[in-house]
Tab-separated table of C-alpha atoms in Angstrom:
chain	number	residue	atom	x	y	z
B	1	MET	CA	-7.409	37.446	1.383
B	2	LYS	CA	-7.714	38.979	-2.075
B	3	MET	CA	-6.615	35.702	-3.657
B	4	TRP	CA	-9.485	33.737	-2.089
B	5	SER	CA	-12.058	36.290	-3.161
B	6	ALA	CA	-10.693	36.154	-6.711
B	7	LEU	CA	-10.897	32.362	-6.656
B	8	SER	CA	-14.450	32.397	-5.378
B	9	ILE	CA	-15.465	34.495	-8.378
B	10	ASP	CA	-14.043	31.936	-10.815
B	11	VAL	CA	-15.853	28.866	-9.427
B	12	GLY	CA	-16.835	27.712	-12.922
B	13	GLY	CA	-13.224	27.701	-14.036
B	14	ILE	CA	-12.170	25.755	-10.977
B	15	VAL	CA	-14.911	23.172	-11.539
B	16	LEU	CA	-13.917	22.789	-15.184
B	17	PHE	CA	-10.295	22.332	-14.162
B	18	LEU	CA	-11.228	19.641	-11.642
B	19	VAL	CA	-13.363	17.836	-14.225
B	20	TRP	CA	-10.468	18.036	-16.698
B	21	LEU	CA	-8.204	16.619	-14.010
B	22	VAL	CA	-10.493	13.706	-13.064
B	23	LEU	CA	-11.833	12.577	-16.448
B	24	PRO	CA	-8.669	10.985	-17.932
B	25	PRO	CA	-8.107	8.550	-15.033
B	26	LEU	CA	-11.799	7.603	-15.060
B	27	TYR	CA	-11.628	7.020	-18.812
B	28	VAL	CA	-8.542	4.799	-18.417
B	29	VAL	CA	-10.244	2.787	-15.656
B	30	ALA	CA	-13.361	2.301	-17.790
B	31	LEU	CA	-11.310	1.183	-20.798
B	32	GLY	CA	-9.223	-1.107	-18.611
B	33	ARG	CA	-12.283	-2.832	-17.192
B	34	ARG	CA	-13.706	-3.318	-20.684
B	35	TYR	CA	-10.388	-4.728	-21.916
B	36	VAL	CA	-10.177	-7.163	-18.984
B	37	ARG	CA	-13.756	-8.325	-19.584
B	38	GLN	CA	-12.997	-8.956	-23.272
B	39	CYS	CA	-9.832	-10.876	-22.357
B	40	VAL	CA	-11.739	-13.079	-19.919
B	41	GLU	CA	-14.403	-13.825	-22.523
B	42	SER	CA	-11.786	-14.626	-25.171
B	43	ALA	CA	-9.872	-16.889	-22.792
B	44	ALA	CA	-13.067	-18.766	-21.897
B	45	ALA	CA	-13.870	-19.249	-25.585
B	46	ALA	CA	-10.334	-20.513	-26.249
B	47	VAL	CA	-10.541	-23.004	-23.368
B	48	TRP	CA	-13.919	-24.227	-24.615
B	49	ALA	CA	-12.569	-24.659	-28.164
B	50	ARG	CA	-9.513	-26.529	-26.862
B	51	GLU	CA	-11.668	-28.879	-24.793
B	52	GLU	CA	-13.953	-29.537	-27.764
B	53	LEU	CA	-10.977	-30.248	-30.013
B	54	LEU	CA	-9.397	-32.603	-27.473
B	55	ALA	CA	-12.713	-34.407	-27.009
B	56	ALA	CA	-13.037	-34.834	-30.774
B	57	LEU	CA	-9.483	-36.152	-31.060
B	58	GLU	CA	-9.990	-38.592	-28.200
B	59	GLY	CA	-13.017	-40.167	-29.867
B	60	PRO	CA	-13.320	-43.941	-30.414
B	61	SER	CA	-11.661	-43.889	-33.865
B	62	SER	CA	-8.513	-42.193	-32.580
B	63	VAL	CA	-7.892	-44.656	-29.726
B	64	GLY	CA	-6.587	-47.406	-32.018
B	65	ARG	CA	-4.489	-44.975	-34.025
B	66	HIS	CA	-2.715	-43.757	-30.890
B	67	ARG	CA	-1.953	-47.318	-29.854
B	68	MET	CA	-0.465	-48.126	-33.242
B	69	GLU	CA	1.672	-44.975	-33.300
B	70	GLY	CA	3.203	-45.884	-29.931
B	71	THR	CA	4.513	-49.270	-31.140
């Protein structure tokens, strides 16, 4: 019984310990979500750039060149 009364006196220390215990996983989750969002945005930009490049290469002037290269 003495142990519980001693713990009840040090509530501030217990709260600080719990905060110290919970903050690192929350920080990792927040960083992970930010990293995933940045990866998705970068992948979308890369796909857009690839599609633009392919569209430019498949223009009317490149059609004849591709036919000549195949023969």
